[in-house]
Amino acid sequence: MAVLQPILDLAELLYQHGVRHAVISPGSRSAPITLAFVRHGGFQIETAIDERSGGFIGLGIAQQTMQSVVLICTSGSAVYNYAPAVAEAYFQQIPLIAISADRPQEWIHQFDGQTIFQNNIFGKHVKQFYQLPVDFVHEDSSWAHNRLVNEAYCMSQSLPRGPVHINIGIREPFYPENNEVFQYHSSVRKIEIVPNQKVLNTTEWHQILNEWDRFDRKLVAVGQLVNPNDKLDSLQKLSSEYDIPVVADVISNIPWNENVIRNHDFFLSDPKAVSLEPQLLITVGMSFISKELKTFIRKNPPLQHWHISEDGLVIDPFKTLTKIIPISPEYFFDQLLEKTDFQLFTENEEPENFTEYLAEWQAVSLKTSAYSSLFLENLTTINDVLLLDSIFKYLQSDFKLQLGNSMTVRYANVIGSLNRNVWVNCNRGTSGIDGCLSTAIGAAKVSKLPVYLILGDVSFLYDRNGLLQNSLPSNLKIIILNNDGGNIFSMIEGPANLPENGVYFKTEHGRNAKLVASDAGVKYFSVHELKDLDAILQEFVSHSHCSILELFTDSQENSKTWLGIKAYVKGNL
């Protein structure tokens, strides 16, 4: 008998918890798990030949929905291929449930096929590892299966969200007989954990408000926010009402207003920026793209630095942290705005705003925008920065943006022409180039809006197995900046000056995406000259199916432009 009831119950239980997406990679020992999900009928199933790609497709789906996504693979090295996506999910706090088939324990390291040490294979990069009993018959084993699967789901969704790993040892036979019936028990026991929102008591709020009133020069810095529900609307009101500058990377996804500073990469390295140092720094979100911001704060430490995050972890990239407030940013800014307003009302006072501090930030930001725009207007040669600026100016309708790592996300972080209402995702948990394409594919599969992916040529080639899909989402548009290698290594002083740079760091390859596009059955567009961009971009955007636009630029010209625009802005401030 190959129909294992606890595995059928596993699928039903996760369905009752709200899981709706599963990404399955082929395998024999995982057949009972695969069939349990496929024959259930309640899951949207994606298939991925390459588990590494499959992991990132699941990540992209979970990024958009914040619902736990199931990954299913067979035993052996297949499991290891989930590692990059699992690590990214862990540091980006994305809920994944990786389910791997395994040999029974007694067959581990016995030179049997597809057998490795799968227990705790992801180490600290999962929130929890669960080994299910190999016995599927005894009632205690069934009870343990149910309890562990309930816990695994709840763990993936408890804050901070993240990946979990379920490992299932399965004996032969793997495949059901033709007359075997799959019965899903709707009465399967579901265990829920009631969410408990963390709040501060009156005494704690009094302390915060007293400290808040002590400082005139307040600065809020927002790192990566991946949950589409994290709108932080009250931060916008707080910054407007109390004249507080907000420094936000492109992946912060916060509401836009005139107090939000987005081009700080261009001016914070200027020695004159020391006048912008804050007395109180409040940070929210995860990773910050801007090295200039981190360096600026480290050199000009605030008197106090509060980090607002429900996880309560001591994470201090600015090396200035003085207080962790373990509550949600939404709750913090909602309550801070409400309590400061009430305090002024009861005291019949107007807010004592330090308008000059906000004005300093706004003045340098406006000048930076003006000079960077002027620099771009005078460019006549094709290069990455000018191309992205032109693309962002063209794409003004509603869409979602996925960015590749390395230089692509750094370009987007300073180019001011990007539609401020666009939701931006980038795999900044580990900041690797692997999986950028597959993540965008997953995102597009669950998005009603067009999804534009912009990435470098090495990132694209590294993850081209993501295109091995039976059906690519028609709303996915892929834009490749092909400068023949990792252009960032031409901009970093160390490798840029090495004779080995081209082969061993930049990895010049001489390839393009035309044959990859043909093999994937998607329309291919290319631009080699600046004069051709507008017409081809219009055709690319209007194409009704998934398509690839490859933009060819020169690495030296890109380096010259990037370093030139930074020097030009800095020289005119």
XYZ file of C-alpha atoms in Angstrom:
573
model
C 0.000 0.000 0.000
C 1.596 3.273 -1.159
C -1.157 5.651 -0.065
C 0.176 7.067 3.202
C -2.690 8.671 5.087
C -0.549 10.999 7.253
C 0.915 12.522 4.068
C -2.578 13.049 2.651
C -3.506 14.627 5.975
C -0.397 16.837 5.726
C -1.679 18.294 2.440
C -5.210 18.727 3.791
C -3.963 20.302 7.008
C -1.824 22.871 5.199
C -4.775 23.629 2.921
C -6.983 24.275 5.943
C -4.312 26.604 7.307
C -4.608 28.660 4.112
C -1.699 27.373 2.020
C -2.622 27.546 -1.667
C 0.661 27.304 -3.580
C 3.128 24.450 -3.999
C 6.251 24.297 -6.173
C 7.161 20.703 -7.013
C 10.383 19.308 -8.459
C 10.408 15.802 -9.965
C 11.577 12.792 -7.982
C 10.706 9.212 -7.158
C 10.904 8.971 -3.381
C 8.882 12.175 -3.107
C 6.047 10.666 -5.205
C 3.642 10.188 -2.238
C 4.108 13.847 -1.236
C 3.751 15.092 -4.803
C 0.583 13.065 -5.438
C -0.918 14.163 -2.110
C -0.743 17.808 -3.204
C -1.513 17.326 -6.897
C -4.583 15.141 -6.354
C -5.926 17.319 -3.567
C -7.274 19.816 -6.075
C -7.018 22.846 -3.826
C -3.477 23.914 -4.618
C -2.035 25.934 -7.465
C 0.854 23.729 -8.507
C 4.028 24.948 -10.204
C 6.703 22.583 -11.438
C 10.437 23.271 -11.551
C 13.012 20.880 -12.984
C 15.764 22.696 -11.090
C 15.181 22.791 -7.325
C 17.304 25.914 -6.971
C 14.993 27.718 -9.373
C 11.936 26.136 -7.767
C 12.941 27.475 -4.364
C 13.142 31.015 -5.713
C 9.856 30.690 -7.614
C 8.261 29.786 -4.287
C 10.031 32.745 -2.694
C 8.598 35.097 -5.327
C 5.065 33.819 -4.708
C 5.435 34.148 -0.941
C 6.915 37.656 -1.307
C 3.726 38.835 -2.950
C 1.172 36.942 -0.844
C 2.919 36.606 2.552
C 1.233 33.192 2.690
C 3.404 30.137 3.306
C 4.405 28.407 0.061
C 5.256 24.702 -0.053
C 8.384 23.410 -1.802
C 8.514 19.661 -2.542
C 11.583 17.702 -3.630
C 13.063 14.222 -3.510
C 15.980 13.028 -1.408
C 19.696 13.652 -1.872
C 21.348 16.673 -3.448
C 17.936 17.914 -4.593
C 17.361 19.191 -1.049
C 20.647 21.094 -1.004
C 19.593 23.025 -4.081
C 16.921 24.758 -2.001
C 19.634 26.279 0.208
C 20.080 29.655 -1.591
C 16.332 30.347 -1.649
C 15.883 29.157 1.935
C 18.709 31.414 3.144
C 17.241 34.368 1.252
C 13.807 33.665 2.727
C 15.272 33.505 6.225
C 16.973 36.898 6.048
C 14.068 38.460 4.148
C 11.547 36.945 6.598
C 9.527 35.178 3.897
C 7.375 32.120 4.837
C 8.381 28.925 3.018
C 7.693 25.288 3.943
C 10.350 23.069 2.352
C 9.224 19.422 2.341
C 11.838 16.836 1.384
C 11.543 13.084 0.977
C 14.311 11.026 2.554
C 15.604 7.497 3.002
C 14.769 5.869 6.341
C 17.460 6.618 8.917
C 19.046 3.148 8.782
C 19.928 3.636 5.097
C 21.804 6.912 5.540
C 25.485 6.684 4.495
C 25.119 3.133 3.202
C 26.111 3.936 -0.398
C 22.475 3.846 -1.426
C 21.340 6.198 -4.168
C 20.309 9.797 -3.499
C 21.172 9.580 0.179
C 22.801 12.377 2.153
C 22.533 13.792 5.688
C 19.268 15.735 5.440
C 18.603 16.309 9.147
C 19.090 20.029 9.866
C 20.606 20.420 6.403
C 19.800 24.154 6.310
C 21.253 24.781 9.761
C 20.431 28.220 11.136
C 18.826 29.321 7.873
C 15.456 27.841 8.827
C 13.391 28.797 11.839
C 12.896 25.123 12.699
C 13.609 21.630 11.340
C 10.998 18.861 11.657
C 11.718 15.148 11.184
C 8.473 13.228 10.747
C 8.237 9.625 11.993
C 8.951 6.914 9.405
C 6.132 4.861 10.933
C 2.862 5.851 9.235
C 0.637 3.291 10.971
C 0.859 3.555 14.759
C -1.588 6.068 16.227
C 1.207 7.841 18.117
C 3.048 8.380 14.835
C -0.085 9.809 13.219
C -0.517 12.115 16.204
C 3.125 13.225 15.914
C 2.738 13.882 12.158
C -0.269 16.081 12.837
C 1.342 17.970 15.713
C 4.613 18.634 13.875
C 2.954 19.809 10.648
C 0.701 22.155 12.620
C 3.731 23.537 14.403
C 5.700 23.888 11.143
C 2.982 26.010 9.529
C 2.508 28.171 12.615
C 6.269 28.630 12.918
C 6.536 29.804 9.283
C 3.887 32.456 9.962
C 4.867 33.567 13.471
C 6.796 36.839 13.552
C 9.333 37.164 12.195
C 8.053 34.976 9.361
C 10.494 32.642 7.698
C 11.250 29.218 6.211
C 10.847 25.858 7.931
C 11.951 22.396 6.791
C 9.945 19.154 7.041
C 11.888 15.969 6.267
C 9.960 12.745 5.642
C 11.597 9.328 5.554
C 9.627 7.127 3.145
C 9.955 3.394 2.512
C 9.095 1.602 -0.705
C 6.701 1.200 -2.447
C 6.344 4.847 -3.483
C 3.568 4.627 -6.057
C -0.084 3.695 -5.471
C -1.818 0.823 -7.202
C -4.459 1.736 -9.767
C -7.278 0.765 -7.417
C -6.030 2.746 -4.421
C -8.162 5.715 -3.436
C -6.896 9.026 -2.048
C -9.160 10.119 0.795
C -8.637 13.540 2.346
C -10.117 13.896 5.809
C -11.669 17.311 6.267
C -11.844 16.545 9.991
C -8.052 16.588 10.294
C -7.050 18.351 13.522
C -5.941 21.932 12.942
C -4.027 23.763 15.659
C -3.985 27.552 15.486
C -1.855 30.088 17.313
C -3.773 33.283 17.995
C -1.658 36.294 16.949
C -0.592 38.419 19.876
C 0.203 41.994 18.917
C 2.922 43.455 21.088
C 2.050 46.794 22.667
C 3.725 49.189 25.081
C 2.250 50.120 28.423
C 1.638 53.682 29.633
C 4.927 53.898 31.526
C 6.931 52.813 28.497
C 5.149 55.341 26.291
C 5.824 58.141 28.786
C 9.517 57.321 28.656
C 9.546 57.300 24.849
C 7.629 60.585 24.617
C 9.924 62.266 27.123
C 12.975 61.228 25.112
C 11.252 62.180 21.857
C 10.712 65.723 23.167
C 14.390 66.089 24.074
C 15.595 66.086 20.463
C 15.155 68.652 17.713
C 17.008 66.884 14.902
C 15.042 63.685 14.350
C 15.657 61.405 11.369
C 13.756 58.285 10.274
C 15.551 55.780 8.023
C 13.605 52.978 6.337
C 15.242 49.818 5.038
C 13.676 47.019 3.039
C 9.980 46.333 3.600
C 8.735 43.213 1.812
C 5.210 42.842 3.171
C 2.722 44.674 0.905
C 0.615 45.309 4.030
C 3.360 47.469 5.581
C 2.155 50.841 4.310
C 3.358 53.026 7.214
C 0.773 55.698 6.355
C 1.119 57.249 9.808
C 4.829 57.810 9.183
C 3.884 60.052 6.276
C 1.560 62.055 8.517
C 4.137 62.225 11.313
C 6.881 63.467 8.992
C 4.588 66.118 7.502
C 3.156 67.309 10.795
C 6.463 67.470 12.667
C 8.839 68.292 9.787
C 10.870 65.095 10.084
C 13.047 63.986 7.159
C 12.699 60.341 6.127
C 15.594 58.647 4.336
C 14.305 55.693 2.330
C 15.938 53.245 -0.057
C 14.072 52.233 -3.209
C 13.144 48.899 -1.569
C 11.517 50.603 1.427
C 8.185 50.894 -0.422
C 6.880 53.631 1.871
C 4.305 56.234 0.787
C 5.868 59.167 -0.967
C 5.774 62.771 0.218
C 8.039 65.813 -0.056
C 9.871 64.863 3.153
C 11.100 61.507 1.808
C 14.736 61.620 0.690
C 15.617 59.065 -1.972
C 18.878 60.274 -3.589
C 21.041 60.281 -0.441
C 23.625 57.989 -2.078
C 24.789 60.970 -4.120
C 25.475 63.439 -1.316
C 26.068 61.762 2.051
C 29.730 61.091 1.264
C 30.323 64.838 0.864
C 32.191 66.270 3.908
C 29.631 69.099 4.041
C 26.922 66.519 4.822
C 28.081 66.474 8.445
C 25.553 69.261 9.073
C 22.802 66.681 8.447
C 23.712 64.511 11.432
C 20.678 63.594 13.564
C 20.314 63.679 17.324
C 17.694 60.914 17.274
C 17.728 58.215 14.591
C 14.746 55.878 14.216
C 15.177 52.897 11.891
C 12.615 50.412 10.597
C 12.752 47.665 8.021
C 15.511 45.239 7.134
C 18.603 45.730 4.970
C 19.712 49.117 3.631
C 21.182 49.330 0.144
C 22.983 52.596 0.766
C 26.551 52.122 1.944
C 26.831 55.916 2.044
C 23.998 56.118 4.612
C 25.569 53.463 6.836
C 28.982 55.110 6.624
C 27.508 58.565 7.293
C 25.720 57.440 10.459
C 28.753 55.516 11.704
C 30.908 58.636 11.316
C 28.241 60.937 12.742
C 26.533 58.874 15.448
C 23.241 60.144 16.878
C 22.751 60.646 20.600
C 20.117 57.927 20.466
C 19.207 55.308 17.865
C 15.928 53.404 18.189
C 15.145 50.393 16.023
C 11.468 49.440 15.686
C 10.906 45.753 14.929
C 8.636 43.061 16.332
C 11.390 40.443 16.229
C 13.382 42.255 18.929
C 16.681 41.087 17.428
C 19.826 43.100 18.129
C 20.736 43.999 14.545
C 22.982 47.068 14.357
C 24.443 47.775 10.884
C 24.909 51.458 11.796
C 26.896 50.580 14.956
C 24.900 53.197 16.914
C 21.922 51.280 18.345
C 20.780 52.359 21.835
C 17.196 51.040 22.070
C 15.165 48.219 20.519
C 11.405 48.746 20.595
C 9.882 45.307 19.853
C 6.567 46.363 18.337
C 5.322 46.723 14.777
C 6.345 49.925 12.957
C 2.676 50.534 12.077
C 1.675 50.445 15.738
C 4.645 52.574 16.785
C 4.026 55.405 14.318
C 0.240 55.264 14.775
C 0.564 55.591 18.529
C 3.417 58.097 18.418
C 1.396 60.398 16.169
C -1.747 59.986 18.264
C -0.001 60.513 21.595
C 2.071 63.518 20.514
C -1.024 65.160 19.045
C -3.004 64.465 22.221
C -0.211 65.815 24.371
C -0.171 69.083 22.413
C -3.960 69.290 22.579
C -4.091 68.869 26.353
C -1.308 71.404 26.818
C -2.876 73.765 24.253
C 0.414 74.079 22.382
C 1.619 74.001 18.807
C 4.312 71.490 17.793
C 7.858 72.793 18.207
C 9.161 71.708 14.854
C 12.791 71.961 13.904
C 11.975 73.039 10.358
C 15.565 74.066 9.620
C 16.739 70.448 9.883
C 14.180 69.211 7.350
C 14.981 72.177 5.112
C 18.672 71.201 5.080
C 17.843 67.706 3.874
C 15.351 68.945 1.297
C 17.694 71.614 -0.074
C 20.574 69.226 -0.703
C 18.186 66.594 -2.101
C 16.640 69.079 -4.554
C 20.045 70.286 -5.699
C 21.154 66.681 -6.125
C 18.117 65.899 -8.265
C 18.692 68.951 -10.420
C 22.378 68.253 -11.049
C 21.931 64.520 -11.630
C 19.140 65.234 -14.135
C 21.307 67.804 -15.886
C 24.160 65.324 -16.117
C 21.903 62.677 -17.672
C 20.404 65.164 -20.149
C 23.857 65.913 -21.542
C 24.795 62.268 -22.123
C 24.879 61.099 -25.720
C 26.376 57.613 -25.428
C 24.453 54.474 -24.457
C 25.006 53.364 -20.850
C 23.167 51.579 -18.049
C 22.185 54.654 -16.029
C 20.752 56.580 -18.978
C 18.859 53.504 -20.201
C 17.275 52.889 -16.798
C 16.337 56.550 -16.472
C 14.626 56.398 -19.879
C 12.828 53.155 -19.024
C 11.562 54.479 -15.693
C 10.274 57.640 -17.383
C 8.415 55.485 -19.920
C 6.897 53.081 -17.362
C 4.536 55.412 -15.521
C 1.496 53.108 -15.305
C 0.884 50.640 -12.470
C 3.330 47.737 -12.345
C 5.552 45.815 -9.956
C 9.322 45.976 -10.153
C 11.783 43.197 -9.402
C 15.425 44.241 -9.296
C 18.576 42.198 -9.667
C 21.416 42.700 -7.234
C 24.863 44.187 -7.758
C 24.728 47.422 -9.814
C 21.087 47.205 -10.947
C 19.571 47.876 -7.537
C 22.190 50.566 -6.850
C 21.263 52.376 -10.066
C 17.558 52.215 -9.208
C 18.256 53.515 -5.720
C 19.358 56.916 -7.024
C 17.443 57.381 -10.271
C 14.636 59.771 -9.453
C 12.421 59.027 -12.453
C 10.962 55.804 -11.018
C 7.215 55.992 -10.342
C 6.987 56.511 -6.568
C 3.921 54.248 -6.262
C 5.615 51.181 -7.732
C 6.150 48.279 -5.324
C 9.785 47.154 -5.517
C 11.251 43.795 -4.527
C 14.870 42.711 -4.529
C 16.559 39.739 -2.901
C 18.519 41.760 -0.358
C 18.353 39.134 2.363
C 21.641 37.665 1.173
C 22.087 40.103 -1.753
C 23.085 37.297 -4.116
C 22.630 37.283 -7.877
C 21.247 33.734 -7.870
C 17.494 33.342 -8.229
C 16.577 36.879 -9.335
C 14.873 35.609 -12.511
C 13.069 32.744 -10.760
C 11.846 35.044 -7.976
C 10.318 37.373 -10.567
C 8.646 34.417 -12.295
C 7.037 33.407 -8.998
C 5.949 36.992 -8.324
C 4.380 37.337 -11.773
C 2.411 34.109 -11.351
C 0.380 35.637 -8.507
C 0.346 39.303 -9.567
C -2.487 40.941 -11.465
C -0.180 43.782 -12.520
C 2.668 43.647 -15.033
C 5.920 42.562 -13.385
C 9.117 44.093 -14.772
C 12.389 42.414 -13.896
C 15.586 44.385 -14.452
C 18.848 42.540 -13.909
C 22.388 42.189 -15.204
C 23.578 39.706 -17.801
C 25.469 37.508 -15.315
C 22.423 37.323 -13.028
C 20.245 36.331 -15.968
C 22.603 33.664 -17.298
C 23.160 32.300 -13.789
C 19.426 31.682 -13.333
C 18.262 30.890 -16.867
C 16.926 27.518 -15.677
C 14.059 29.556 -14.275
C 12.741 29.738 -17.838
C 12.299 25.939 -17.920
C 8.599 26.365 -17.230
C 5.735 24.809 -19.149
C 4.008 28.167 -19.050
C 5.690 31.466 -18.284
C 3.408 34.232 -16.954
C 2.355 36.569 -19.762
C 2.624 39.611 -17.464
C 6.381 39.112 -16.954
C 8.753 41.461 -18.792
C 12.491 40.815 -18.479
C 15.014 43.610 -19.084
C 18.682 42.618 -19.193
C 21.540 45.112 -18.876
C 24.230 43.281 -20.833
C 27.641 44.850 -20.304
C 29.457 41.534 -20.760
C 30.158 40.589 -17.168
C 29.841 41.776 -13.605
C 30.213 45.509 -14.168
C 30.487 46.213 -10.437
C 34.020 44.771 -10.507
C 34.999 47.598 -12.850
C 33.802 50.140 -10.302
C 35.327 48.746 -7.119
C 38.898 49.944 -6.696
C 40.343 46.580 -5.686
C 39.417 44.316 -8.627
C 39.199 47.174 -11.143
C 42.968 47.674 -10.933
C 43.872 43.982 -11.221
C 45.083 42.497 -14.539
C 43.012 39.387 -13.730
C 39.776 41.376 -13.422
C 38.208 40.515 -16.791
C 38.534 36.744 -16.503
C 38.349 36.015 -12.783
C 36.174 38.790 -11.330
C 34.139 40.475 -14.043
C 33.880 37.123 -15.896
C 33.533 38.497 -19.425
C 31.561 35.927 -21.401
C 30.548 37.324 -24.828
C 27.063 35.762 -24.609
C 23.559 37.138 -25.060
C 20.027 35.994 -24.289
C 18.727 35.502 -27.827
C 19.061 31.713 -27.940
C 17.820 31.392 -24.352
C 14.703 33.378 -25.312
C 14.170 31.220 -28.385
C 14.525 28.045 -26.346
C 12.012 29.378 -23.799
C 9.581 30.404 -26.548
C 9.489 34.092 -25.598
C 9.777 37.146 -27.823
C 13.253 38.691 -27.890
C 14.088 42.383 -28.356
C 17.490 44.036 -28.292
C 18.923 47.560 -28.289
C 22.492 48.404 -29.292
C 22.055 52.110 -30.096
C 20.397 54.800 -28.021
C 18.411 56.066 -30.992
C 16.563 52.727 -31.239
C 15.403 52.609 -27.615
C 12.055 54.415 -27.809
C 10.609 52.412 -30.702
C 11.786 49.032 -29.404
C 10.728 49.827 -25.829
C 7.227 50.669 -27.037
C 6.994 47.365 -28.941
C 8.406 45.419 -25.980
C 5.951 46.907 -23.476
C 2.928 46.433 -25.738
C 3.758 42.779 -26.467
C 0.992 40.702 -24.870
C 3.159 37.819 -23.645
C 6.308 37.278 -21.634
C 9.232 38.862 -23.455
C 12.904 39.757 -23.071
C 14.542 43.096 -23.826
C 18.330 43.010 -23.853
C 20.209 46.307 -23.670
C 23.844 46.193 -24.716
C 26.245 48.648 -23.120
C 29.972 49.081 -22.736
C 31.471 48.298 -19.339
C 33.987 51.158 -19.446
C 31.303 53.642 -20.485
C 29.114 52.464 -17.597
C 31.932 52.964 -15.107
C 32.734 56.372 -16.542
C 29.078 57.446 -16.327
C 28.483 56.145 -12.801
C 31.626 57.684 -11.371
C 31.058 60.815 -13.448
C 27.527 61.526 -12.229
C 28.584 61.077 -8.595
C 31.564 63.410 -9.059
C 29.462 65.984 -10.950
C 26.783 66.122 -8.250
C 29.327 66.260 -5.446
C 31.289 69.010 -7.199
C 28.228 71.222 -7.537
C 26.741 70.878 -4.057
